[in-house]
Coordinates of C-alpha atoms and ligand atoms in Angstrom, one line a residue:
G1 CA 19.7 -244.0 -31.5
S2 CA 17.3 -246.3 -29.7
G3 CA 14.6 -243.5 -29.2
S4 CA 11.8 -244.6 -26.6
G5 CA 9.9 -241.1 -26.8
A6 CA 6.7 -241.0 -28.7
V7 CA 6.7 -239.4 -32.2
N8 CA 6.4 -235.5 -32.2
N9 CA 3.0 -234.1 -32.7
D10 CA 4.4 -232.0 -35.7
L11 CA 3.5 -228.1 -35.8
F12 CA 3.9 -228.3 -39.5
T13 CA 5.2 -230.8 -42.2
V14 CA 6.8 -229.8 -45.3
S15 CA 4.9 -231.0 -48.4
S16 CA 7.6 -231.6 -51.1
P17 CA 8.6 -234.9 -53.2
N18 CA 12.2 -234.4 -51.7
V19 CA 10.9 -234.9 -48.1
T20 CA 9.3 -238.3 -46.8
Y21 CA 8.1 -238.6 -43.3
T22 CA 8.0 -242.2 -41.6
D23 CA 7.1 -242.9 -37.9
N24 CA 10.9 -243.1 -37.2
D25 CA 12.3 -240.5 -39.6
I26 CA 12.2 -237.6 -41.7
T27 CA 14.4 -238.1 -44.8
S28 CA 15.0 -234.9 -47.1
K29 CA 17.0 -234.7 -50.6
Y30 CA 18.5 -231.2 -50.4
T31 CA 20.6 -229.2 -53.0
Y32 CA 23.1 -227.0 -51.2
R33 CA 24.1 -224.1 -53.2
T34 CA 27.2 -222.3 -52.8
T35 CA 29.4 -219.9 -54.7
A36 CA 32.9 -221.0 -55.7
V37 CA 35.7 -218.2 -56.5
T38 CA 38.7 -218.5 -58.4
K39 CA 41.5 -216.1 -58.1
N40 CA 42.9 -215.1 -61.5
A41 CA 46.7 -214.3 -62.1
N42 CA 45.8 -210.7 -63.1
G43 CA 44.2 -210.5 -59.4
K44 CA 40.5 -210.5 -60.8
L45 CA 38.1 -213.0 -59.4
T46 CA 35.8 -215.7 -61.2
A47 CA 32.6 -216.6 -59.1
A48 CA 30.5 -219.6 -60.2
N49 CA 27.6 -221.4 -58.7
K50 CA 28.2 -224.6 -57.2
E51 CA 25.9 -227.4 -56.1
M52 CA 25.9 -230.5 -53.9
A53 CA 23.2 -233.1 -53.5
Y54 CA 22.6 -234.2 -50.1
E55 CA 20.3 -236.6 -48.4
F56 CA 19.6 -235.8 -44.6
K57 CA 17.8 -238.2 -42.4
T58 CA 16.6 -237.0 -38.7
D59 CA 15.4 -239.7 -36.3
R60 CA 12.0 -238.6 -35.0
R61 CA 12.0 -240.4 -31.8
I62 CA 13.3 -238.3 -29.0
P63 CA 15.4 -240.2 -26.6
K64 CA 15.3 -240.0 -22.9
T65 CA 18.2 -237.6 -22.2
G66 CA 20.2 -236.8 -19.5
V67 CA 22.6 -234.0 -19.0
M68 CA 25.7 -234.3 -16.4
L69 CA 27.4 -231.1 -15.6
V70 CA 31.0 -230.9 -14.4
G71 CA 30.4 -228.1 -11.6
W72 CA 26.9 -229.1 -10.8
G73 CA 27.1 -227.2 -7.6
G74 CA 28.4 -223.9 -8.9
N75 CA 26.1 -220.9 -10.0
N76 CA 25.2 -222.2 -13.4
G77 CA 24.8 -225.8 -12.1
T78 CA 22.3 -224.8 -9.2
T79 CA 20.6 -222.3 -11.5
I80 CA 20.0 -224.7 -14.3
T81 CA 18.8 -227.4 -12.0
A82 CA 16.3 -225.1 -10.1
G83 CA 15.2 -223.6 -13.4
I84 CA 14.2 -226.6 -15.2
L85 CA 12.5 -227.9 -11.9
A86 CA 10.5 -224.5 -11.9
N87 CA 9.3 -224.9 -15.6
K88 CA 8.5 -228.5 -15.1
R89 CA 6.1 -227.7 -12.1
N90 CA 5.2 -224.2 -13.9
L91 CA 6.1 -222.6 -10.9
E92 CA 5.2 -218.8 -9.7
W93 CA 6.7 -217.0 -7.0
E94 CA 6.6 -213.5 -5.4
T95 CA 9.3 -210.8 -6.0
R96 CA 9.2 -207.5 -4.9
E97 CA 8.0 -206.5 -8.5
G98 CA 4.9 -209.2 -8.5
K99 CA 4.3 -212.5 -9.2
R100 CA 7.0 -214.2 -11.7
A101 CA 6.8 -217.3 -13.5
A102 CA 9.0 -220.0 -14.8
N103 CA 10.2 -219.6 -18.4
Y104 CA 13.0 -220.4 -20.7
Y105 CA 13.8 -216.7 -21.8
G106 CA 17.4 -216.2 -23.2
S107 CA 17.4 -219.6 -24.8
V108 CA 17.5 -219.5 -28.5
I109 CA 16.0 -222.8 -28.8
M110 CA 12.9 -222.3 -26.4
G111 CA 12.7 -218.5 -26.4
S112 CA 13.1 -217.7 -30.2
T113 CA 11.3 -218.4 -33.5
I114 CA 12.3 -219.0 -37.0
K115 CA 10.4 -217.9 -40.3
L116 CA 9.0 -220.8 -41.7
G117 CA 7.5 -219.0 -44.8
N118 CA 4.7 -216.7 -45.9
D119 CA 1.3 -217.4 -45.7
A120 CA 0.0 -218.6 -49.1
A121 CA -3.3 -216.7 -49.0
T122 CA -2.0 -213.4 -47.4
G123 CA 1.7 -213.4 -47.9
E124 CA 2.0 -212.8 -43.9
E125 CA 5.0 -213.9 -42.4
I126 CA 4.4 -217.0 -40.4
H127 CA 6.9 -217.9 -37.6
V128 CA 7.3 -221.0 -35.5
P129 CA 9.2 -221.6 -32.3
M130 CA 12.7 -222.9 -33.1
H131 CA 12.0 -226.0 -30.7
D132 CA 9.5 -226.8 -33.3
M133 CA 11.4 -226.8 -36.3
L134 CA 12.8 -230.4 -35.8
P135 CA 12.2 -233.0 -33.3
M136 CA 14.0 -232.0 -30.3
V137 CA 14.1 -232.8 -26.7
H138 CA 12.3 -230.5 -24.4
P139 CA 14.1 -229.0 -21.6
N140 CA 11.4 -230.0 -18.9
D141 CA 12.2 -233.7 -19.6
L142 CA 15.9 -233.5 -19.1
V143 CA 17.4 -235.6 -16.0
V144 CA 20.1 -233.6 -14.5
G145 CA 23.0 -234.7 -12.6
G146 CA 27.0 -234.4 -12.4
W147 CA 30.0 -233.6 -10.4
D148 CA 31.6 -231.0 -8.1
I149 CA 34.8 -231.0 -6.1
S150 CA 32.4 -229.3 -3.4
G151 CA 29.8 -232.0 -2.0
M152 CA 27.2 -229.3 -1.0
N153 CA 24.0 -230.7 -1.6
L154 CA 22.3 -228.7 -4.5
A155 CA 19.8 -226.7 -2.1
D156 CA 22.6 -225.1 -0.1
A157 CA 24.7 -224.7 -3.3
M158 CA 21.9 -222.7 -4.5
D159 CA 22.1 -220.6 -1.6
R160 CA 25.7 -220.0 -1.9
S161 CA 25.4 -218.9 -5.6
Q162 CA 23.1 -216.1 -4.5
V163 CA 21.4 -216.0 -8.0
L164 CA 17.6 -216.9 -7.6
E165 CA 14.9 -215.3 -5.9
P166 CA 13.8 -216.3 -2.3
G167 CA 10.2 -217.1 -3.2
L168 CA 11.9 -219.5 -5.8
K169 CA 14.4 -220.9 -3.9
T170 CA 11.6 -221.9 -1.2
L171 CA 9.5 -223.7 -3.6
V172 CA 12.4 -226.0 -5.3
R173 CA 14.6 -226.3 -1.8
K174 CA 13.1 -229.6 -0.7
E175 CA 13.9 -231.5 -4.5
L176 CA 17.4 -229.8 -4.6
A177 CA 18.2 -230.8 -1.1
A178 CA 18.2 -234.2 -1.9
L179 CA 20.6 -233.9 -4.9
K180 CA 24.4 -234.3 -4.1
P181 CA 26.9 -234.0 -7.0
L182 CA 29.4 -237.1 -7.5
P183 CA 33.1 -236.9 -6.3
S184 CA 35.1 -235.0 -9.0
I185 CA 38.6 -235.0 -10.1
Y186 CA 40.7 -232.1 -8.7
Y187 CA 44.2 -231.2 -9.8
P188 CA 44.9 -228.0 -7.7
D189 CA 47.4 -226.4 -9.9
F190 CA 44.8 -226.0 -13.0
I191 CA 42.3 -223.9 -11.0
A192 CA 42.9 -220.9 -8.6
A193 CA 44.4 -221.6 -5.1
N194 CA 41.3 -219.6 -3.8
Q195 CA 39.1 -222.5 -4.7
E196 CA 40.7 -224.8 -2.4
A197 CA 38.4 -224.0 0.7
R198 CA 35.3 -225.7 -1.0
V199 CA 36.9 -228.9 -1.9
D200 CA 35.8 -231.7 -0.1
N201 CA 34.3 -234.3 -2.7
V202 CA 37.2 -235.6 -4.7
I203 CA 38.4 -238.7 -6.3
P204 CA 41.8 -239.6 -4.9
G205 CA 44.7 -238.6 -6.9
T206 CA 46.0 -235.3 -8.1
T207 CA 47.2 -236.0 -11.4
A208 CA 45.8 -237.6 -14.4
S209 CA 45.3 -241.2 -14.5
T210 CA 43.5 -244.1 -16.3
A211 CA 41.5 -244.5 -13.1
H212 CA 40.0 -241.3 -13.1
V213 CA 39.1 -241.8 -16.9
E214 CA 37.5 -245.1 -16.0
Q215 CA 35.7 -243.8 -13.0
I216 CA 34.2 -240.9 -14.9
R217 CA 32.9 -243.0 -17.7
K218 CA 31.3 -245.6 -15.0
D219 CA 29.7 -242.8 -13.3
I220 CA 28.2 -241.8 -16.9
R221 CA 27.0 -245.2 -17.2
D222 CA 25.5 -245.8 -13.9
F223 CA 23.5 -242.1 -14.2
K224 CA 22.3 -243.6 -17.6
Q225 CA 21.0 -246.6 -15.7
A226 CA 19.9 -245.5 -12.6
N227 CA 17.6 -243.0 -14.6
G228 CA 16.5 -245.2 -17.4
L229 CA 18.2 -243.0 -20.0
N230 CA 18.9 -243.3 -23.5
T231 CA 21.3 -240.7 -24.1
V232 CA 23.5 -238.4 -21.8
I233 CA 25.3 -235.0 -22.8
V234 CA 28.3 -234.1 -20.5
Q235 CA 28.9 -230.4 -20.1
W236 CA 32.0 -228.5 -18.3
T237 CA 30.5 -225.6 -16.5
A238 CA 33.2 -225.9 -13.6
N239 CA 35.6 -223.2 -13.0
T240 CA 37.9 -221.9 -15.8
E241 CA 41.2 -223.8 -15.8
R242 CA 44.7 -222.5 -16.9
Y243 CA 45.9 -223.6 -20.3
A244 CA 47.5 -227.0 -20.3
D245 CA 51.0 -226.5 -22.2
M246 CA 51.3 -227.9 -25.2
V247 CA 54.2 -230.5 -25.0
A248 CA 55.3 -232.6 -27.8
G249 CA 54.4 -236.2 -27.0
V250 CA 51.8 -235.5 -24.6
N251 CA 48.5 -233.9 -25.7
D252 CA 49.4 -233.6 -29.6
T253 CA 48.0 -236.9 -30.7
A254 CA 45.2 -239.1 -29.5
D255 CA 47.7 -241.7 -28.7
N256 CA 50.2 -239.7 -26.8
L257 CA 47.2 -238.3 -24.8
L258 CA 46.1 -241.5 -23.6
A259 CA 49.4 -242.5 -23.0
A260 CA 50.1 -239.2 -21.0
I261 CA 46.9 -240.1 -18.9
E262 CA 48.3 -243.4 -18.1
A263 CA 51.6 -242.2 -17.0
G264 CA 50.1 -239.5 -14.9
H265 CA 51.7 -236.3 -16.8
T266 CA 51.0 -233.0 -15.2
E267 CA 50.0 -231.2 -18.2
V268 CA 46.7 -233.2 -18.7
A269 CA 43.7 -230.9 -17.2
P270 CA 40.7 -232.3 -15.3
S271 CA 38.7 -230.7 -18.2
T272 CA 40.4 -232.8 -20.7
I273 CA 39.9 -236.1 -18.6
F274 CA 36.0 -235.6 -18.5
A275 CA 36.2 -234.9 -22.5
V276 CA 38.4 -238.2 -22.9
A277 CA 35.8 -240.3 -20.6
S278 CA 32.8 -238.7 -22.7
I279 CA 34.5 -239.5 -25.9
L280 CA 35.2 -243.1 -25.1
E281 CA 31.7 -243.5 -23.8
G282 CA 30.5 -242.0 -26.9
V283 CA 28.5 -239.3 -25.4
P284 CA 28.8 -235.6 -26.6
F285 CA 30.9 -233.5 -24.5
I286 CA 30.9 -229.7 -24.2
N287 CA 33.2 -227.2 -23.0
G288 CA 31.3 -224.2 -21.2
S289 CA 35.0 -222.5 -20.0
P290 CA 37.5 -221.1 -21.9
Q291 CA 40.7 -223.3 -21.3
N292 CA 42.3 -225.5 -24.0
T293 CA 40.4 -228.5 -23.0
F294 CA 40.5 -229.8 -26.5
V295 CA 44.0 -230.3 -27.1
P296 CA 44.7 -231.5 -30.6
G297 CA 44.9 -235.4 -29.0
A298 CA 41.5 -234.9 -27.7
I299 CA 39.8 -233.9 -30.9
E300 CA 41.8 -236.7 -32.8
L301 CA 40.5 -239.2 -30.2
A302 CA 36.8 -237.8 -30.9
Q303 CA 37.0 -238.0 -34.5
R304 CA 38.4 -241.7 -34.0
H305 CA 35.4 -242.6 -32.1
S306 CA 32.9 -240.3 -34.3
A307 CA 31.9 -238.6 -30.9
F308 CA 30.9 -235.0 -30.6
I309 CA 32.6 -232.3 -28.9
G310 CA 31.7 -228.5 -28.9
G311 CA 33.2 -225.7 -27.1
D312 CA 34.6 -223.3 -25.8
D313 CA 33.1 -220.8 -23.5
F314 CA 29.8 -220.0 -23.1
K315 CA 28.9 -216.7 -24.8
S316 CA 26.5 -214.8 -22.5
G317 CA 27.2 -211.3 -21.9
Q318 CA 29.8 -208.8 -23.2
T319 CA 31.1 -211.1 -26.2
K320 CA 27.4 -211.6 -27.2
M321 CA 26.9 -207.9 -27.5
K322 CA 30.4 -207.7 -29.1
S323 CA 29.6 -210.0 -31.7
A324 CA 26.3 -208.5 -32.8
L325 CA 27.8 -205.0 -32.4
V326 CA 30.9 -205.4 -34.5
D327 CA 29.2 -207.3 -36.9
F328 CA 26.7 -204.2 -37.3
L329 CA 29.5 -201.7 -37.4
I330 CA 32.0 -203.1 -39.8
S331 CA 29.1 -204.4 -42.0
S332 CA 27.9 -200.6 -42.1
G333 CA 31.1 -199.4 -43.4
I334 CA 32.2 -198.0 -40.1
K335 CA 35.9 -198.3 -39.4
L336 CA 36.2 -199.6 -35.6
T337 CA 39.5 -198.7 -34.4
S338 CA 39.5 -199.7 -30.6
I339 CA 37.2 -201.9 -28.3
A340 CA 38.1 -201.4 -24.7
S341 CA 36.2 -204.1 -22.7
Y342 CA 36.0 -204.0 -18.7
N343 CA 34.3 -206.4 -16.5
H344 CA 34.0 -206.7 -12.8
L345 CA 32.1 -209.4 -11.2
G346 CA 31.8 -210.9 -7.7
N347 CA 30.9 -214.5 -7.9
N348 CA 32.8 -217.5 -7.5
D349 CA 33.9 -217.5 -11.1
G350 CA 35.1 -213.7 -10.6
M351 CA 37.2 -214.9 -7.5
N352 CA 38.7 -217.8 -9.7
L353 CA 39.6 -215.4 -12.6
N354 CA 41.3 -213.4 -10.3
S355 CA 44.1 -215.4 -10.4
Q356 CA 46.4 -214.7 -13.6
K357 CA 46.6 -217.9 -15.2
Q358 CA 42.9 -218.6 -15.2
F359 CA 42.3 -214.9 -16.3
R360 CA 44.6 -215.6 -19.2
S361 CA 42.5 -218.2 -20.5
K362 CA 39.5 -215.9 -20.4
E363 CA 41.4 -213.1 -22.0
I364 CA 42.4 -215.3 -24.9
S365 CA 38.7 -216.5 -25.5
K366 CA 37.4 -213.1 -25.4
S367 CA 40.1 -211.8 -27.8
N368 CA 39.8 -213.3 -31.2
V369 CA 36.1 -212.6 -31.3
V370 CA 35.9 -209.8 -33.9
D371 CA 38.8 -211.5 -35.9
D372 CA 36.6 -212.8 -38.8
M373 CA 34.6 -209.6 -39.2
V374 CA 37.7 -207.6 -39.6
A375 CA 39.1 -210.1 -42.0
A376 CA 36.1 -209.7 -44.0
N377 CA 36.5 -206.2 -44.9
S378 CA 39.6 -205.2 -47.0
V379 CA 38.1 -202.0 -47.7
L380 CA 38.4 -200.7 -44.0
Y381 CA 41.4 -202.8 -43.0
K382 CA 44.5 -203.3 -44.7
E383 CA 46.0 -206.8 -44.5
G384 CA 47.0 -207.6 -40.9
E385 CA 45.3 -204.5 -39.8
H386 CA 43.3 -204.7 -36.6
P387 CA 41.3 -202.6 -34.2
D388 CA 43.2 -202.4 -30.7
H389 CA 41.2 -204.6 -28.4
C390 CA 41.6 -204.7 -24.8
V391 CA 39.8 -207.0 -22.1
V392 CA 40.1 -206.7 -18.4
I393 CA 38.5 -208.6 -15.5
K394 CA 38.2 -207.4 -11.8
Y395 CA 36.9 -209.2 -9.0
M396 CA 34.2 -207.1 -6.8
P397 CA 32.5 -209.3 -4.1
A398 CA 29.8 -206.7 -3.7
V399 CA 28.3 -207.1 -6.8
G400 CA 27.8 -211.0 -6.9
D401 CA 26.5 -212.5 -9.9
N402 CA 25.5 -209.3 -11.4
K403 CA 28.5 -208.9 -13.6
R404 CA 29.2 -205.3 -14.9
A405 CA 30.4 -205.1 -18.5
L406 CA 31.5 -201.7 -19.7
D407 CA 32.6 -201.5 -23.1
E408 CA 33.7 -198.4 -25.2
Y409 CA 33.7 -199.0 -29.2
Y410 CA 35.6 -196.3 -30.9
G411 CA 35.5 -195.8 -34.7
E412 CA 36.2 -193.9 -37.6
I413 CA 33.2 -192.3 -39.7
F414 CA 33.1 -190.2 -42.8
L415 CA 35.9 -187.6 -43.6
G416 CA 37.8 -188.2 -40.3
G417 CA 34.7 -188.1 -37.7
H418 CA 34.4 -190.6 -34.9
Q419 CA 31.7 -192.6 -33.4
T420 CA 31.9 -193.7 -29.9
I421 CA 29.4 -196.2 -28.5
S422 CA 29.8 -196.8 -24.6
I423 CA 27.8 -199.5 -23.2
F424 CA 27.0 -200.6 -19.7
N425 CA 25.8 -204.0 -19.7
V426 CA 24.6 -205.5 -16.3
C427 CA 24.7 -209.5 -16.9
E428 CA 22.8 -211.4 -14.3
D429 CA 25.4 -214.0 -15.3
S430 CA 24.0 -217.2 -14.3
L431 CA 20.6 -216.4 -15.6
L432 CA 22.1 -215.7 -18.9
A433 CA 24.4 -218.6 -19.1
S434 CA 22.0 -221.3 -17.9
P435 CA 19.7 -221.0 -20.9
L436 CA 22.6 -221.3 -23.4
I437 CA 23.8 -224.3 -21.4
I438 CA 20.3 -226.0 -22.1
D439 CA 20.7 -224.9 -25.9
L440 CA 23.9 -226.6 -26.3
V441 CA 22.5 -229.8 -24.9
I442 CA 19.2 -229.9 -26.8
V443 CA 21.1 -229.1 -30.3
A444 CA 24.0 -231.6 -29.3
E445 CA 21.4 -234.3 -28.7
M446 CA 19.8 -233.5 -31.9
M447 CA 22.8 -233.6 -34.0
T448 CA 23.5 -237.2 -32.8
R449 CA 20.3 -238.1 -34.6
I450 CA 20.8 -236.5 -37.9
G451 CA 22.8 -238.2 -40.7
W452 CA 23.6 -237.4 -44.0
R453 CA 25.0 -239.0 -47.5
L454 CA 25.5 -238.0 -50.8
A455 CA 22.3 -237.9 -53.0
G456 CA 21.7 -241.1 -54.9
S457 CA 24.5 -242.9 -52.9
E458 CA 22.6 -245.4 -51.0
G459 CA 25.2 -245.6 -48.7
E460 CA 25.3 -245.7 -44.8
F461 CA 24.2 -242.2 -43.4
K462 CA 26.9 -240.8 -41.4
G463 CA 27.1 -238.0 -38.6
F464 CA 28.3 -234.8 -39.1
H465 CA 32.1 -233.8 -38.1
S466 CA 32.9 -234.7 -34.8
V467 CA 33.6 -230.9 -34.0
L468 CA 30.0 -229.4 -33.6
S469 CA 30.8 -226.1 -34.8
I470 CA 26.9 -225.4 -35.3
L471 CA 27.0 -224.8 -31.5
S472 CA 29.0 -221.6 -32.4
F473 CA 26.0 -219.0 -31.5
M474 CA 26.1 -220.1 -28.1
L475 CA 29.9 -219.9 -27.6
K476 CA 32.5 -217.4 -27.1
A477 CA 35.6 -219.1 -29.0
P478 CA 33.7 -221.7 -31.1
L479 CA 35.9 -224.9 -32.0
V480 CA 35.9 -226.0 -35.6
P481 CA 37.0 -228.5 -37.5
Q482 CA 40.6 -228.1 -38.4
G483 CA 41.3 -225.9 -41.2
T484 CA 38.0 -224.5 -41.7
P485 CA 37.3 -220.9 -40.9
V486 CA 35.9 -219.8 -37.4
V487 CA 32.7 -217.6 -37.7
N488 CA 32.2 -215.3 -34.8
A489 CA 29.8 -213.0 -36.2
L490 CA 26.4 -213.7 -34.4
A491 CA 23.9 -213.2 -37.1
K492 CA 26.0 -215.8 -39.3
Q493 CA 26.2 -218.2 -36.6
R494 CA 22.3 -217.8 -36.2
S495 CA 21.3 -218.2 -39.8
C496 CA 23.8 -221.1 -39.9
M497 CA 21.6 -222.9 -37.3
N498 CA 18.3 -221.9 -38.8
N499 CA 19.2 -223.1 -42.2
I500 CA 20.6 -226.4 -41.3
F501 CA 17.7 -227.1 -39.4
R502 CA 15.7 -226.0 -42.5
A503 CA 18.0 -228.1 -44.8
C504 CA 16.9 -231.2 -42.4
V505 CA 13.3 -230.7 -43.3
G506 CA 14.0 -229.9 -47.1
L507 CA 13.5 -226.3 -47.0
E508 CA 15.5 -223.8 -48.8
P509 CA 17.4 -221.2 -46.8
E510 CA 15.9 -218.3 -45.5
N511 CA 17.3 -215.6 -47.9
D512 CA 15.1 -212.6 -46.6
M513 CA 14.9 -211.3 -50.2
T514 CA 11.0 -211.3 -50.0
L515 CA 10.8 -210.6 -53.9
E516 CA 7.1 -211.3 -53.6
H517 CA 7.0 -208.0 -51.9
K518 CA 8.8 -206.2 -54.6
L519 CA 8.2 -207.7 -58.0
F520 CA 4.5 -207.1 -58.9
Ligands
NAD601 P1 31.2 -221.4 -10.3 O1 32.5 -221.2 -9.6 O2 30.0 -220.7 -9.3 O3 30.8 -222.8 -10.3 C1 31.8 -223.9 -10.9 C2 31.9 -225.0 -10.1 O4 33.0 -225.8 -10.3 C3 32.1 -224.8 -8.4 O5 31.0 -225.5 -7.5 C4 33.3 -225.5 -8.3 O6 33.4 -226.3 -7.1 C5 33.4 -226.5 -9.3 N1 34.6 -227.4 -9.9 C6 35.7 -226.7 -10.1 N2 36.6 -227.7 -10.4 C7 35.9 -228.7 -10.6 C8 36.1 -230.0 -11.0 N3 37.6 -230.4 -11.6 N4 35.5 -231.1 -11.1 C9 34.1 -230.7 -10.9 N5 33.7 -229.4 -10.2 C10 34.7 -228.5 -10.1 O7 31.2 -220.6 -11.7 P2 29.6 -220.4 -12.6 O8 29.5 -219.2 -12.5 O9 28.6 -221.5 -12.5 O10 30.5 -220.5 -14.1 C11 31.1 -221.9 -14.4 C12 31.9 -221.8 -15.6 O11 31.4 -221.1 -16.8 C13 33.3 -220.8 -15.3 O12 34.5 -221.3 -16.1 C14 32.7 -219.6 -16.3 O13 34.2 -219.0 -16.5 C15 32.2 -220.2 -17.4 N6 31.2 -219.3 -18.0 C16 30.3 -218.7 -17.3 C17 29.6 -217.7 -18.1 C18 28.4 -217.2 -17.4 O14 27.9 -217.7 -16.2 N7 27.6 -216.0 -17.8 C19 29.8 -217.0 -19.3 C20 30.9 -218.0 -20.0 C21 31.5 -219.0 -19.5

């Protein structure tokens, strides 16, 4: 990329013959070590070490970055916009519990640390903020914009959302009042009928069209130009759509999808139009809702244009707990036999999910989240065996954005005993989701600046696969390159991110063996 920002004032540098720093780049020679297993005819396995030598190159120049949210006037959109402003201006405000100050809690990039190593003198663990592992955009520097089918200015939309404290709202009101979402595309059949009342800001036309794609592309270019940006990330945080039907010849290949858009086919969703427009503009597109935006044709198109896509569905509350808890239970050798998950929520997302077809999208994305952990344990589960898993969502206006997630985990323990874990999780939904949206932007942008090649190849550095599965930690139903395994286990997703970041600066993966504290 054509970065404009100053070179980061690095918190650490790596001292190694395999790592070079220039003003523009960090280059690392990195040996990736895995284990290759062969299944033998007699049912036995042979494991062998395997090595691949790669070079990674990270552009250190941090670009001026914009994020365009589809659904900007919603709960997440207004919360992110106010939250970034609050941080940028170091705001403090009164609440009934006293003064509160802006922060980025709940953002894995801004709020968490990563172990760099052990102090050479004392052996003490040294941790650095995740944000300092590699040159990343700071969220305070993001320019936020976007589209909404409701034309309400962001200040009024913030009130409508009922998420933020009055003290904070007063401090950001004036700036938010000046922000108004761009008109969006609205195909009524894709979201719940109960959303119609807020629709007053649309581009004409109620089925897919090339004109819609071109308008969205133009909006992205205009936003870039108007704000002097080097790069833009587009993210869907609009209502959950129904699934698009998979129709042969319509959404199955890139060419068919483009032709279906041209022909105005009714099984092309607005979110897919945004994805296609972003791909054609070469800007990363992330889907924060559960629907099948990334039909095979959209994925093929992304690969054709080497554009990044990521999805699906932010992982903020119930599922995040689930992907940690189930990992813990099954890896403890406890045979989880059922998960019963109830939610009730009272925000606009809840109202939209009150409609069966939209609920179905959410049900699907919430359903598969334990599959990999179950499949990994052949001691507890026979081939095809699976815990019962049921997900219920109800609309309860009174609780607003404070979603209630009630889960019961029931499992078999030693000698026929049982363990029952019951969880009551009050998720302040948009306050949990907004920092994830920021993480997705930061990591997706950074991935556009990281290239790789086989060591010694002297060829061009190329990008990671179009489907950015490194974003899985933040997503409920991670999209992965076709034919590759989906990882839902939260700890694995985290360690994937940590260790890829480490590899880019030529550091070995964190293995947690701490032999130096055991062998002396
Ligand atoms: P919201 O209903 O408050 O906001 C959605 C916004 O999208 C609304 O302002 C609506 O007018 C707008 N919209 C609908 N269709 C549009 C279109 N075609 N183009 C442009 N704008 C459109 O919802 P929210 O609470 O902000 O959540 C947004 C999405 O994120 C939902 O789909 C939700 O399921 C998903 N999600 C949220 C969380 C969370 O908040 N914890 C977690 C996972 C997923």
